[in-house]
Amino acid sequence: MTAPPKKGTTETPSELLAKTDIDAILEGRHWDPFAVLGPHAEGDRYVTRCFLPGAVEVTAETLSGRQIGTLTQVHPAGIFAGEVSLRKLQPVRYRARNEGGEWVVTDPYSFGPVLGPMDDYYIREGSHLRLFDKMGAHPMTLEGVDGFHFAVWAPNARRVSVVGNFNEWDGRRNPMRLRRDTGIWEIFLPGIAEGHAYKFEIVGAQGEVLPLKADPFARRSELRPANASMTTGPIEQVWEDEAHLAHWAAADARRQPISIYEVHAGSWQRHDDGSFLTWDELADRLIPYCVDMGFTHIEFLPISEYPFDPSWGYQTTGLYSPTARFGEPEGFARFVNGCHKVGIGVILDWVPAHFPTDAHGLGHFDGTALYEHADPRQGFHPDWNTAIYNFGRAEVLSYLINNALYWAEKFHLDGLRVDAVASMLYLDYSRKHGEWVPNEYGGNENLEAVRFLQSMNAHVYAGHPGILTIAEESTSWPKVSAPVHDGGLGFGFKWNMGFMHDTLQYLSREPVHRKFHHNDMTFGLLYAFTENFVLPLSHDEVVHGKGSLIAKMTGDDWQKFANLRAYYGFMWGYPGKKLLFMGQEFAQWQEWSEARSLDWNLLEYPLHEGMRRLVRDLNGTYRRKAALHARDCEGDGFEWLIADDRDNSVFAWLRKAPGEKPIAVVTNFTPVYRENYAVPLPAEGRWREILNTDAEIYGGSGKGNGGAVEARRQATGRIAATITLPPLATLMLELDA
């Protein structure tokens, strides 16, 4: 029942606001609130209406404070309406009163739209490259009023409201304006400041109220287990990385030394009580450590917001939001800036392949399969129980491509390692016959995903020429790291999963059996230059019962350490960029767990400290010696010296680069100490032993060549050096010209 008109007015409630509108507002099913609420011109007069729960009396004012009318309560739940003295439509505010006092509310329904027709055009076309500045929640000043603009894509919804702690999570209070051409809902809420939790309340096409949804474009989130989005301003960071960015923008990354330290930010180190380090604390500890260790890049497992710690971030619910686990987004920006100041790049593990089905996430966002495919044969991932993005939808592609651009622009990221690319490329990935839908030509290639990856890489490299994109792709898909204009996917690099699998399989065998599996170590050179490869010893190899790298090695403890040292020397001398997961640089025994810190106490023991020193020296040698990195991706930088000595399990090759002294890499993968072993070399003279993994400082036996060997021309005309091969060791020899 409505209240009677206030004394002095001749209008009835139905003349001020129809009962159908009143009921729709109170029941949260008014699909076009801007048509009713706020000021409107009606003939030669102006009328305004508002919904202010708890108010008993309301007067209307201009933004300058001039009173323009007393409103009539047309429903005791807090609906008011009345004629106001205005000369033109303009923003208004309301002074509301009840027994508890007085408060002022600026009417969001008195403001026009913020997005414009060009936004609509580019969004519809799928070519909008600044969505992260338009969608989500952004602070702004509109017509002299400070507040936040909210925008969200939900084309099949009947109503979308912003709800939060500023409106008691009441979806009836701030329903949004629908832009029908794009399916985007928007509203400007005056008076909203930074630090408010919010979500979207969405009513589906059939009138059903969906679970509250976090903002897909949120730039900050609550700390789990809470999962609301947070209002936040732009990143305020004074960047001091011009020299770093300029270097990589001008460089050919294929010919640069790249040695990546893969890090899970939540378990590299922790406080004594088990709590996470903040970004600033990580900067104080991790950056100096990586500088000392000689790594060129830090690659983080996904740090975009995710609900479940054991997912390691690979099931993300907030692609635009750095997780709240380590502090505010500005903290991550400070971390990146600190890295760049000392020449270290930052790579983010990025997950555009799939997303979790948590109720507050993207799944059935507006009551329909919006971000995902409706057909589970295309839209559901059986391995991870996740939803697969619909790469054939322009809005979804724009969402993902903009996200890649967002991290590069706002956080100055140096690279994106794209997770699970193989699962994107094949329609039948992990599916049996009949469980997948062929493409238009009857094949199993996901042509829409191919176009997405090509477009993403093209846009990222065009806008940020110094960036690296790296594909985790485990099949023989051709031209992953070839340019798009050459028919490739456009990535800068590809993980060499074959190298990782074959070499670890070889090293898990007793040395006496290795001669029967010699090809495990030589086969990779048949394809080593078909792509721009990164050699990964990643987190995937030290979890789920696989054991740590040191635990995979055979033999007693001394042999395990010697095997791993020889392997690292082999890998750092092998063509390709390097990646090592945290903890493996000091041979952590335990399998990695995201729930605890690395076992840093192991560095008190000589064998573990020796391993750390070796990795540091390998990085330093790799970076200083252009022969070891300048032709990592090109066949003319590699030459076999010994490829077929399977009986002794010895491998030797030459690394070279134009104008640089060549370096010979020789590995003995048996525990047999060999003297007077002949190694062919390309030039006579003294070859310095620049690295020996068996050196005592690394925990080895100290066998070697006294610092140098002499290469001489033999009677056959061949040039060779007679050298000592330490047991289970790798040597690097450089021509001392």
XYZ file of C-alpha atoms in Angstrom:
737
model
C 0.000 0.000 0.000
C 1.384 3.396 -0.968
C 1.515 6.396 1.361
C -0.884 9.294 0.715
C 0.403 12.331 -1.141
C 2.189 14.870 1.023
C 0.286 18.010 1.953
C 0.615 20.653 -0.692
C 0.719 18.372 -3.725
C -2.278 17.583 -5.906
C -0.711 14.553 -7.546
C -1.492 10.969 -6.582
C 1.247 8.328 -6.308
C 0.137 6.726 -9.564
C 0.704 10.013 -11.372
C 4.190 10.314 -9.939
C 5.137 6.662 -10.527
C 2.999 3.835 -11.858
C 2.310 0.940 -9.514
C 3.795 -1.479 -12.032
C 7.049 0.472 -11.905
C 6.974 0.596 -8.112
C 6.459 -3.154 -7.898
C 9.190 -3.830 -10.467
C 11.700 -1.676 -8.570
C 10.904 -3.258 -5.232
C 11.020 -6.785 -6.669
C 14.276 -6.115 -8.535
C 12.807 -6.799 -11.961
C 12.780 -3.356 -13.526
C 14.675 -3.944 -16.749
C 15.143 -0.272 -17.679
C 15.674 1.772 -14.508
C 17.034 4.790 -16.393
C 13.605 5.167 -18.024
C 12.013 5.707 -14.620
C 14.553 6.797 -12.006
C 16.394 10.103 -11.980
C 15.246 13.436 -13.442
C 13.073 13.463 -16.579
C 11.424 16.105 -18.691
C 7.685 15.474 -18.872
C 5.991 18.068 -21.022
C 6.858 21.481 -19.638
C 7.938 20.228 -16.232
C 10.741 18.201 -14.680
C 10.120 15.232 -12.396
C 12.635 13.123 -10.473
C 12.277 9.740 -8.800
C 14.590 7.777 -6.508
C 14.801 4.630 -4.416
C 16.366 5.344 -1.013
C 15.609 2.546 1.478
C 15.384 3.830 5.036
C 14.537 7.394 4.095
C 11.406 9.066 5.515
C 11.813 12.514 3.951
C 13.723 13.503 0.814
C 14.477 16.849 -0.768
C 16.121 17.287 -4.153
C 19.071 19.607 -4.768
C 21.375 20.637 -7.538
C 25.016 19.596 -7.167
C 25.737 23.099 -5.878
C 23.264 22.578 -3.024
C 20.313 24.646 -4.270
C 17.072 23.035 -3.160
C 14.829 22.277 -6.141
C 11.937 20.366 -4.606
C 10.518 18.224 -1.839
C 9.715 14.703 -2.960
C 6.679 12.642 -2.103
C 7.053 9.225 -0.561
C 5.178 6.985 -2.971
C 6.097 3.778 -1.120
C 7.282 3.335 2.464
C 10.077 1.027 1.313
C 11.870 4.189 0.203
C 10.533 5.216 -3.202
C 10.138 8.977 -3.640
C 9.052 11.146 -6.529
C 8.156 14.737 -7.221
C 8.365 17.755 -9.483
C 11.606 19.751 -9.337
C 12.461 23.254 -10.493
C 15.024 22.732 -13.226
C 15.595 24.578 -16.487
C 17.354 21.630 -18.115
C 18.227 18.045 -17.312
C 21.263 17.892 -15.072
C 22.694 15.758 -12.264
C 20.866 16.061 -8.970
C 21.343 14.885 -5.436
C 18.995 14.004 -2.628
C 19.068 14.964 1.034
C 17.438 12.084 2.877
C 16.331 11.998 6.521
C 15.056 9.548 9.070
C 15.130 9.214 12.846
C 18.824 8.386 12.716
C 19.872 11.532 10.935
C 20.510 12.964 7.492
C 22.587 11.859 4.513
C 23.164 13.045 0.956
C 23.066 10.830 -2.137
C 24.014 11.954 -5.645
C 21.644 10.318 -8.109
C 23.448 7.910 -10.497
C 20.375 7.980 -12.746
C 20.878 11.664 -13.438
C 24.073 11.000 -15.430
C 24.312 10.032 -19.062
C 26.289 7.092 -20.476
C 30.093 7.071 -20.386
C 30.842 4.666 -23.198
C 30.391 6.131 -26.665
C 29.410 5.000 -30.164
C 33.026 4.383 -31.183
C 33.424 2.060 -28.211
C 30.321 0.223 -29.413
C 31.701 0.006 -32.934
C 35.106 -1.392 -31.993
C 33.638 -3.723 -29.381
C 31.185 -5.152 -31.905
C 33.981 -5.500 -34.440
C 36.184 -7.227 -31.870
C 39.029 -4.785 -32.469
C 38.874 -2.684 -29.297
C 42.399 -2.750 -27.837
C 41.699 -0.544 -24.801
C 38.934 -2.555 -23.152
C 40.859 -2.617 -19.877
C 40.391 1.165 -19.708
C 36.654 0.931 -20.426
C 35.342 -2.268 -18.849
C 35.277 -3.147 -15.189
C 35.389 -0.439 -12.513
C 37.315 2.797 -13.041
C 37.460 5.988 -10.982
C 36.460 9.080 -12.880
C 35.068 12.563 -12.513
C 31.839 13.009 -14.455
C 30.241 16.452 -14.664
C 32.347 17.525 -11.693
C 31.390 14.523 -9.548
C 33.874 11.886 -8.372
C 32.852 8.266 -8.475
C 33.357 4.966 -10.250
C 32.166 3.872 -13.667
C 31.192 0.203 -13.941
C 30.783 -1.728 -17.184
C 30.224 -5.438 -17.781
C 29.297 -7.607 -20.773
C 26.141 -9.673 -20.212
C 24.124 -9.565 -23.458
C 21.522 -12.149 -22.462
C 20.721 -10.737 -19.019
C 17.413 -9.051 -18.207
C 18.993 -6.956 -15.460
C 22.490 -6.337 -14.140
C 23.172 -4.427 -10.923
C 26.303 -3.373 -9.131
C 26.153 -4.610 -5.555
C 28.620 -4.044 -2.763
C 29.197 -2.903 0.754
C 28.181 0.602 -0.397
C 24.568 -0.457 -1.091
C 24.162 -3.370 1.338
C 24.529 -5.843 -1.580
C 20.999 -4.922 -2.645
C 20.555 -5.510 -6.383
C 17.459 -3.308 -6.492
C 19.417 -0.144 -5.737
C 21.879 0.226 -8.615
C 20.649 -1.584 -11.723
C 22.670 -0.620 -14.774
C 21.979 0.809 -18.239
C 22.009 -1.660 -21.153
C 23.828 -0.702 -24.362
C 21.798 -2.867 -26.677
C 24.221 -2.829 -29.595
C 26.959 -4.505 -27.562
C 25.237 -6.214 -24.653
C 27.297 -4.123 -22.235
C 25.747 -2.756 -19.060
C 27.156 0.405 -17.513
C 26.548 2.877 -14.715
C 28.378 5.730 -13.029
C 28.072 5.586 -9.241
C 28.898 8.935 -7.597
C 30.721 8.980 -4.312
C 32.250 5.504 -4.596
C 35.877 5.511 -3.501
C 38.714 3.019 -3.766
C 38.693 -0.036 -1.547
C 35.050 -1.107 -1.842
C 34.115 -4.744 -2.433
C 31.638 -5.264 -5.255
C 30.106 -7.857 -7.566
C 27.439 -7.946 -10.244
C 23.963 -9.249 -9.555
C 22.619 -10.652 -12.806
C 19.073 -11.670 -13.638
C 18.999 -14.189 -16.459
C 16.812 -14.188 -19.538
C 14.081 -16.151 -17.768
C 14.051 -13.873 -14.744
C 16.254 -16.091 -12.579
C 18.704 -14.431 -10.196
C 22.176 -15.879 -10.794
C 24.945 -16.292 -8.215
C 26.772 -13.015 -7.676
C 29.567 -12.625 -10.217
C 33.005 -11.115 -9.743
C 34.019 -8.523 -12.328
C 35.790 -10.186 -15.303
C 37.839 -6.992 -15.718
C 38.486 -6.417 -11.996
C 41.964 -5.018 -11.397
C 41.967 -5.907 -7.722
C 40.273 -8.659 -5.713
C 39.572 -9.680 -2.153
C 41.887 -12.138 -0.419
C 40.616 -15.678 -0.619
C 38.386 -17.230 0.614
C 36.490 -13.975 -0.035
C 36.070 -13.509 -3.773
C 34.544 -10.104 -4.477
C 36.187 -7.586 -6.762
C 37.606 -4.367 -5.318
C 37.395 -0.800 -6.579
C 40.861 0.515 -7.213
C 42.544 3.360 -9.011
C 45.121 3.269 -11.783
C 48.549 1.835 -11.040
C 50.620 4.661 -9.579
C 54.179 3.640 -10.313
C 57.130 5.839 -11.220
C 58.796 3.556 -13.745
C 62.576 3.602 -13.881
C 63.117 1.000 -16.551
C 63.617 2.934 -19.770
C 67.052 1.417 -20.403
C 65.822 -2.111 -19.749
C 62.825 -1.798 -22.080
C 64.889 -0.080 -24.762
C 67.468 -2.874 -24.689
C 64.923 -5.619 -25.278
C 62.952 -3.592 -27.833
C 66.101 -3.258 -29.946
C 67.458 -6.779 -29.372
C 66.890 -10.022 -31.249
C 65.815 -12.166 -28.302
C 66.918 -15.330 -30.076
C 70.510 -14.095 -29.851
C 70.382 -12.901 -26.258
C 71.295 -14.978 -23.196
C 68.022 -16.001 -21.558
C 68.157 -18.025 -18.350
C 64.813 -18.156 -16.566
C 64.194 -18.869 -12.879
C 60.683 -20.300 -12.585
C 59.077 -19.277 -9.289
C 55.897 -20.000 -7.376
C 55.567 -16.754 -5.438
C 53.711 -18.381 -2.560
C 56.335 -20.995 -1.697
C 59.764 -19.683 -2.703
C 60.116 -18.392 0.828
C 57.597 -17.733 3.608
C 57.503 -16.064 6.984
C 58.306 -18.210 9.992
C 54.582 -18.490 10.761
C 53.906 -19.852 7.264
C 52.294 -16.699 5.896
C 53.095 -15.327 2.453
C 55.720 -12.707 1.730
C 54.427 -9.469 0.229
C 55.663 -8.259 -3.144
C 57.947 -5.793 -1.392
C 59.403 -8.553 0.791
C 59.848 -10.765 -2.256
C 61.627 -7.892 -3.983
C 64.025 -7.523 -1.058
C 64.923 -11.227 -1.162
C 64.229 -12.684 -4.606
C 65.683 -9.936 -6.800
C 69.149 -9.900 -5.151
C 69.157 -13.699 -5.178
C 68.485 -13.821 -8.923
C 71.109 -11.157 -9.577
C 73.675 -13.167 -7.649
C 72.637 -16.385 -9.393
C 72.944 -14.821 -12.835
C 69.396 -15.481 -14.041
C 68.163 -13.078 -16.695
C 64.429 -13.548 -16.059
C 62.010 -14.547 -13.329
C 58.967 -16.463 -14.537
C 56.082 -16.607 -12.087
C 53.508 -19.350 -12.037
C 50.152 -17.587 -12.580
C 49.622 -14.652 -10.236
C 46.263 -13.492 -11.601
C 43.584 -14.036 -8.964
C 42.609 -17.638 -8.269
C 40.464 -19.197 -5.528
C 42.275 -22.467 -4.714
C 45.899 -22.558 -3.556
C 46.676 -26.104 -4.818
C 45.769 -25.058 -8.368
C 49.007 -22.985 -8.302
C 47.084 -20.248 -10.137
C 46.256 -22.270 -13.243
C 42.512 -22.030 -12.549
C 42.143 -18.284 -12.581
C 39.005 -16.317 -11.795
C 40.516 -12.846 -12.215
C 42.698 -12.523 -15.295
C 43.199 -8.778 -14.807
C 43.786 -8.846 -11.054
C 47.119 -9.678 -9.392
C 46.226 -12.044 -6.577
C 45.637 -10.424 -3.203
C 47.801 -13.100 -1.555
C 50.878 -10.893 -1.877
C 49.362 -7.442 -1.408
C 47.961 -4.714 -3.624
C 48.594 -4.508 -7.399
C 50.999 -1.605 -6.911
C 53.245 -3.989 -4.999
C 53.635 -6.154 -8.066
C 54.380 -3.076 -10.174
C 57.101 -2.106 -7.698
C 58.511 -5.617 -7.921
C 58.713 -5.475 -11.727
C 60.275 -2.018 -11.597
C 62.868 -3.286 -9.125
C 63.710 -6.194 -11.400
C 64.106 -3.938 -14.421
C 66.423 -1.574 -12.568
C 68.929 -4.416 -12.203
C 68.354 -5.884 -15.667
C 66.084 -8.810 -14.773
C 62.997 -9.465 -16.878
C 59.661 -10.709 -15.504
C 57.581 -13.318 -17.328
C 54.035 -14.219 -16.321
C 52.574 -17.679 -16.737
C 49.331 -16.874 -18.575
C 46.258 -19.105 -18.840
C 43.955 -18.263 -21.781
C 43.030 -21.894 -22.469
C 40.405 -22.535 -19.808
C 38.807 -21.226 -16.617
C 37.268 -22.796 -13.498
C 33.551 -23.214 -12.965
C 33.395 -21.477 -9.570
C 30.003 -19.824 -9.154
C 31.451 -16.297 -8.932
C 33.556 -16.727 -12.088
C 32.925 -16.623 -15.826
C 30.899 -19.812 -16.113
C 27.386 -19.169 -17.518
C 28.054 -15.557 -16.717
C 24.698 -14.139 -17.815
C 22.804 -17.401 -17.507
C 24.088 -18.646 -20.845
C 27.338 -20.106 -22.148
C 28.896 -16.695 -22.732
C 32.653 -17.062 -22.378
C 32.590 -20.822 -22.960
C 31.087 -23.113 -25.623
C 27.602 -24.364 -24.872
C 28.412 -27.833 -26.249
C 30.446 -29.696 -23.583
C 32.336 -31.456 -26.384
C 33.843 -28.066 -27.108
C 33.359 -26.150 -23.875
C 34.356 -28.552 -21.083
C 37.885 -29.746 -20.361
C 37.866 -33.326 -19.028
C 41.401 -33.217 -17.586
C 40.901 -30.209 -15.342
C 37.098 -30.011 -14.958
C 37.212 -26.507 -16.357
C 35.432 -24.534 -19.045
C 37.112 -23.842 -22.384
C 36.966 -20.343 -23.811
C 34.892 -19.906 -26.956
C 37.658 -18.700 -29.275
C 35.152 -18.219 -32.074
C 33.424 -15.330 -30.309
C 34.829 -11.876 -31.009
C 34.089 -10.560 -27.518
C 35.933 -13.477 -25.904
C 38.960 -12.968 -28.131
C 38.950 -9.272 -27.265
C 38.768 -10.093 -23.565
C 41.836 -12.345 -23.793
C 43.898 -10.243 -26.207
C 43.251 -7.147 -24.112
C 44.426 -9.064 -21.068
C 47.770 -9.840 -22.696
C 48.129 -6.173 -23.646
C 47.082 -5.107 -20.143
C 49.903 -6.951 -18.390
C 52.441 -5.685 -20.895
C 51.296 -2.056 -20.672
C 50.260 -1.582 -17.053
C 52.898 -3.787 -15.416
C 55.690 -3.568 -18.012
C 55.914 -7.352 -18.195
C 58.720 -8.748 -20.320
C 56.952 -11.890 -21.403
C 53.979 -14.233 -21.306
C 54.440 -17.973 -21.088
C 51.185 -19.318 -22.503
C 49.995 -22.404 -20.667
C 48.437 -25.519 -22.230
C 48.718 -24.420 -25.860
C 48.369 -28.007 -27.089
C 44.973 -28.269 -25.380
C 43.890 -25.208 -27.344
C 45.152 -26.366 -30.726
C 43.481 -29.792 -30.877
C 39.745 -30.301 -30.735
C 40.278 -33.922 -29.687
C 42.779 -33.144 -26.917
C 42.211 -35.740 -24.141
C 38.984 -36.835 -25.825
C 37.878 -40.187 -27.178
C 36.189 -40.812 -30.498
C 32.761 -39.185 -30.512
C 33.609 -36.793 -27.685
C 34.738 -33.934 -29.903
C 33.417 -31.849 -32.774
C 35.534 -31.673 -35.976
C 36.338 -28.353 -37.585
C 34.675 -27.149 -40.775
C 37.058 -29.284 -42.849
C 36.563 -32.408 -40.759
C 39.912 -32.126 -38.982
C 40.931 -32.001 -35.341
C 42.666 -28.634 -35.525
C 40.973 -25.873 -33.549
C 41.115 -23.200 -36.229
C 39.482 -20.614 -33.986
C 42.175 -21.105 -31.339
C 44.844 -20.813 -34.035
C 43.419 -17.486 -35.144
C 43.262 -16.313 -31.531
C 46.916 -17.182 -30.851
C 48.031 -15.547 -34.084
C 46.044 -12.406 -33.339
C 47.244 -12.258 -29.740
C 50.891 -12.589 -30.726
C 50.563 -10.076 -33.555
C 48.971 -7.450 -31.301
C 51.351 -8.017 -28.394
C 54.496 -7.808 -30.494
C 53.160 -4.809 -32.423
C 52.411 -2.871 -29.240
C 55.364 -4.062 -27.176
C 58.278 -5.026 -29.430
C 60.546 -6.046 -26.549
C 58.176 -8.671 -25.173
C 58.621 -12.454 -25.303
C 55.736 -14.857 -25.810
C 56.542 -18.469 -25.029
C 54.330 -21.445 -25.845
C 54.009 -24.503 -23.656
C 53.233 -26.755 -26.603
C 53.972 -30.458 -26.251
C 53.274 -31.743 -29.778
C 54.878 -31.361 -33.180
C 52.529 -28.602 -34.353
C 54.571 -26.797 -37.026
C 55.830 -23.221 -36.858
C 54.798 -22.444 -33.298
C 57.556 -19.836 -33.061
C 57.406 -18.687 -36.675
C 55.928 -15.275 -37.562
C 52.236 -15.038 -38.341
C 52.972 -13.636 -41.792
C 54.917 -16.840 -42.486
C 52.026 -19.063 -41.465
C 53.210 -19.534 -37.891
C 51.458 -19.059 -34.576
C 53.650 -16.024 -33.910
C 55.234 -17.019 -30.588
C 58.762 -15.892 -29.848
C 59.727 -19.225 -28.279
C 58.430 -22.719 -27.576
C 59.149 -25.005 -24.632
C 61.190 -28.025 -25.750
C 59.217 -30.701 -23.928
C 60.994 -33.441 -25.870
C 64.382 -32.391 -24.517
C 63.069 -32.465 -20.966
C 61.402 -35.858 -21.356
C 64.227 -37.613 -23.210
C 67.115 -36.367 -21.100
C 65.421 -37.044 -17.766
C 64.494 -40.514 -18.975
C 68.118 -41.150 -19.909
C 69.448 -39.912 -16.570
C 67.000 -42.051 -14.609
C 68.827 -45.139 -15.959
C 71.869 -46.719 -14.343
C 75.020 -45.589 -16.191
C 75.789 -49.148 -17.246
C 72.552 -49.194 -19.271
C 72.872 -45.732 -20.809
C 74.800 -46.946 -23.845
C 71.635 -48.713 -24.979
C 69.706 -45.428 -24.860
C 72.299 -43.102 -26.386
C 69.744 -41.760 -28.858
C 67.723 -40.221 -26.012
C 70.446 -37.577 -25.839
C 71.190 -37.175 -29.542
C 67.695 -37.306 -31.037
C 66.847 -33.771 -29.925
C 69.466 -32.295 -32.237
C 67.477 -33.524 -35.231
C 64.804 -30.891 -34.476
C 66.652 -28.465 -32.187
C 66.491 -25.633 -34.731
C 62.982 -26.157 -36.119
C 61.677 -23.779 -33.442
C 63.099 -21.146 -31.123
C 63.351 -23.392 -28.088
C 63.445 -22.883 -24.342
C 64.838 -25.912 -22.493
C 62.534 -26.297 -19.467
C 63.190 -28.130 -16.235
C 59.887 -26.925 -14.886
C 57.597 -27.345 -11.908
C 55.718 -30.092 -13.753
C 58.738 -32.383 -13.345
C 58.966 -32.109 -9.560
C 55.372 -32.705 -8.405
C 52.700 -35.413 -8.300
C 55.047 -38.179 -7.240
C 57.723 -37.453 -9.837
C 60.228 -36.428 -7.166
C 62.773 -33.645 -7.342
C 65.480 -33.569 -9.999
C 68.150 -34.814 -7.588
C 65.861 -37.667 -6.537
C 65.464 -38.759 -10.184
C 69.193 -39.320 -10.558
C 70.607 -42.845 -10.113
C 73.313 -44.139 -7.810
C 74.397 -43.241 -4.311
C 74.275 -39.671 -3.040
C 77.631 -38.728 -4.568
C 76.583 -40.112 -7.950
C 73.193 -38.410 -7.759
C 74.850 -35.031 -7.266
C 77.468 -35.737 -9.929
C 74.777 -36.827 -12.399
C 72.777 -33.661 -11.803
C 75.844 -31.430 -12.078
C 76.814 -33.111 -15.349
C 73.241 -32.729 -16.582
C 73.143 -29.014 -15.812
C 76.461 -28.537 -17.615
C 75.100 -30.524 -20.572
C 71.923 -28.400 -20.657
C 73.656 -25.039 -20.336
C 75.945 -26.032 -23.202
C 73.064 -27.338 -25.329
C 71.427 -24.995 -27.863
C 68.322 -23.295 -26.496
C 67.351 -20.843 -23.773
C 67.299 -22.166 -20.203
C 64.573 -22.517 -17.570
C 64.990 -24.002 -14.091
C 62.328 -24.329 -11.418
C 63.116 -22.919 -8.001
C 64.811 -25.208 -5.511
C 66.423 -27.311 -8.204
C 69.382 -24.937 -8.315
C 70.460 -26.264 -4.915
C 69.159 -29.818 -5.422
C 66.210 -29.821 -3.055
C 65.483 -33.416 -2.078
C 61.777 -33.020 -1.331
C 59.211 -32.882 -4.057
C 57.903 -29.332 -4.388
C 54.717 -28.388 -2.523
C 52.884 -25.090 -2.862
C 52.049 -25.279 0.843
C 55.548 -24.753 2.231
C 58.757 -22.849 1.655
C 61.736 -24.339 -0.146
C 64.238 -26.176 2.043
C 66.777 -23.370 2.255
C 68.511 -25.032 5.195
C 70.064 -27.472 2.716
C 72.517 -24.772 1.682
C 74.348 -25.463 4.939
C 75.566 -28.712 3.361
C 78.509 -28.615 0.915
C 76.947 -30.717 -1.841
C 73.852 -28.502 -1.995
C 75.821 -25.274 -1.789
C 78.133 -26.668 -4.472
C 75.165 -27.241 -6.766
C 74.014 -23.670 -6.237
C 77.484 -22.363 -7.062
C 77.543 -24.460 -10.212
C 74.228 -23.064 -11.464
C 75.434 -19.551 -10.700
C 78.659 -20.159 -12.634
C 76.828 -21.835 -15.504
C 74.589 -18.764 -15.805
C 77.593 -16.464 -15.687
C 79.482 -18.463 -18.322
C 76.429 -18.716 -20.548
C 75.856 -14.961 -20.357
C 79.493 -13.933 -20.842
C 80.273 -16.287 -23.717
C 78.366 -15.350 -26.857
C 79.273 -18.694 -28.420
C 76.956 -20.339 -25.874
C 73.916 -18.135 -26.534
C 74.132 -16.022 -29.687
C 73.152 -18.919 -31.963
C 70.885 -20.826 -29.576
C 68.176 -21.046 -32.226
C 70.274 -21.478 -35.360
C 72.020 -24.566 -36.673
C 75.211 -22.755 -37.615
C 75.927 -22.302 -33.905
C 76.233 -26.047 -33.258
C 78.560 -28.758 -34.522
C 78.881 -32.318 -33.307
C 82.372 -33.390 -32.227
C 81.430 -36.776 -30.754
C 77.888 -38.034 -31.259
C 78.285 -41.822 -31.451
C 80.449 -42.947 -28.519
C 77.621 -44.878 -26.938
C 79.958 -47.410 -25.308
C 81.471 -44.693 -23.127
C 78.330 -42.521 -22.932
C 80.362 -39.501 -23.999
C 78.956 -36.545 -25.929
C 80.879 -33.593 -27.322
C 79.935 -30.668 -29.510
C 81.065 -27.213 -30.483
C 79.143 -24.013 -29.790
C 80.081 -21.035 -31.922
C 79.020 -17.579 -33.062
C 80.422 -15.186 -35.685
C 83.472 -13.329 -34.379
C 83.521 -15.290 -31.111
C 85.914 -17.930 -29.817
C 84.308 -21.395 -30.076
C 83.527 -23.438 -26.989
C 83.655 -27.244 -26.840
C 81.204 -28.966 -24.487
C 82.170 -32.509 -23.421
C 80.061 -34.722 -21.130
C 80.888 -38.089 -19.592
C 77.688 -39.713 -18.349
C 79.377 -42.670 -16.657
C 81.170 -42.770 -13.297
C 84.300 -43.972 -15.081
C 87.346 -41.708 -14.871
C 88.888 -41.537 -18.358
C 92.401 -40.379 -19.145
C 93.860 -39.764 -22.593
C 90.450 -39.441 -24.211
C 90.725 -37.922 -27.691
C 88.311 -35.108 -28.551
C 88.408 -33.654 -32.076
C 88.613 -29.867 -32.104
C 88.454 -27.355 -34.967
C 91.720 -25.512 -34.248
C 95.177 -26.213 -32.915
C 96.387 -24.515 -29.776
C 95.542 -24.139 -26.138
C 91.933 -24.684 -25.059
C 91.156 -23.357 -21.578
C 88.946 -25.355 -19.272
C 86.440 -22.627 -18.440
C 84.062 -24.872 -16.512
C 84.271 -28.316 -14.947
C 81.237 -29.661 -13.080
C 83.537 -32.068 -11.180
C 85.462 -29.216 -9.538
C 85.803 -29.507 -5.777
C 84.070 -26.142 -5.269
C 80.922 -27.726 -6.707
C 81.232 -30.870 -4.573
C 83.041 -32.919 -7.211
C 86.153 -35.072 -7.038
C 88.419 -32.363 -8.416
C 89.528 -34.311 -11.485
C 90.318 -32.250 -14.563
C 92.942 -30.968 -16.950
C 94.901 -28.483 -14.906
C 93.091 -25.579 -16.483
C 93.827 -26.270 -20.157
C 94.392 -28.863 -22.876
C 96.475 -28.703 -26.052
C 94.961 -29.467 -29.441
C 97.419 -30.820 -31.999
C 97.244 -31.965 -35.583
C 97.619 -35.707 -35.737
C 99.216 -37.893 -38.395
C 95.805 -38.417 -39.950
C 95.482 -34.661 -40.415
C 92.748 -34.477 -37.785
C 93.081 -31.937 -34.974
C 92.370 -33.355 -31.518
C 93.152 -32.894 -27.847
C 93.883 -35.694 -25.442
C 91.954 -34.836 -22.318
C 90.972 -36.187 -18.934
C 87.261 -36.866 -18.514
C 86.161 -36.693 -14.874
C 83.464 -39.158 -13.800
C 79.874 -38.010 -14.390
C 80.940 -34.545 -15.437
C 80.682 -31.886 -18.125
C 83.621 -29.782 -19.290
C 83.586 -26.566 -21.279
C 86.747 -25.735 -23.227
C 87.358 -22.404 -24.960
C 89.997 -21.776 -27.611
C 92.605 -19.504 -26.061
C 93.477 -17.593 -29.233
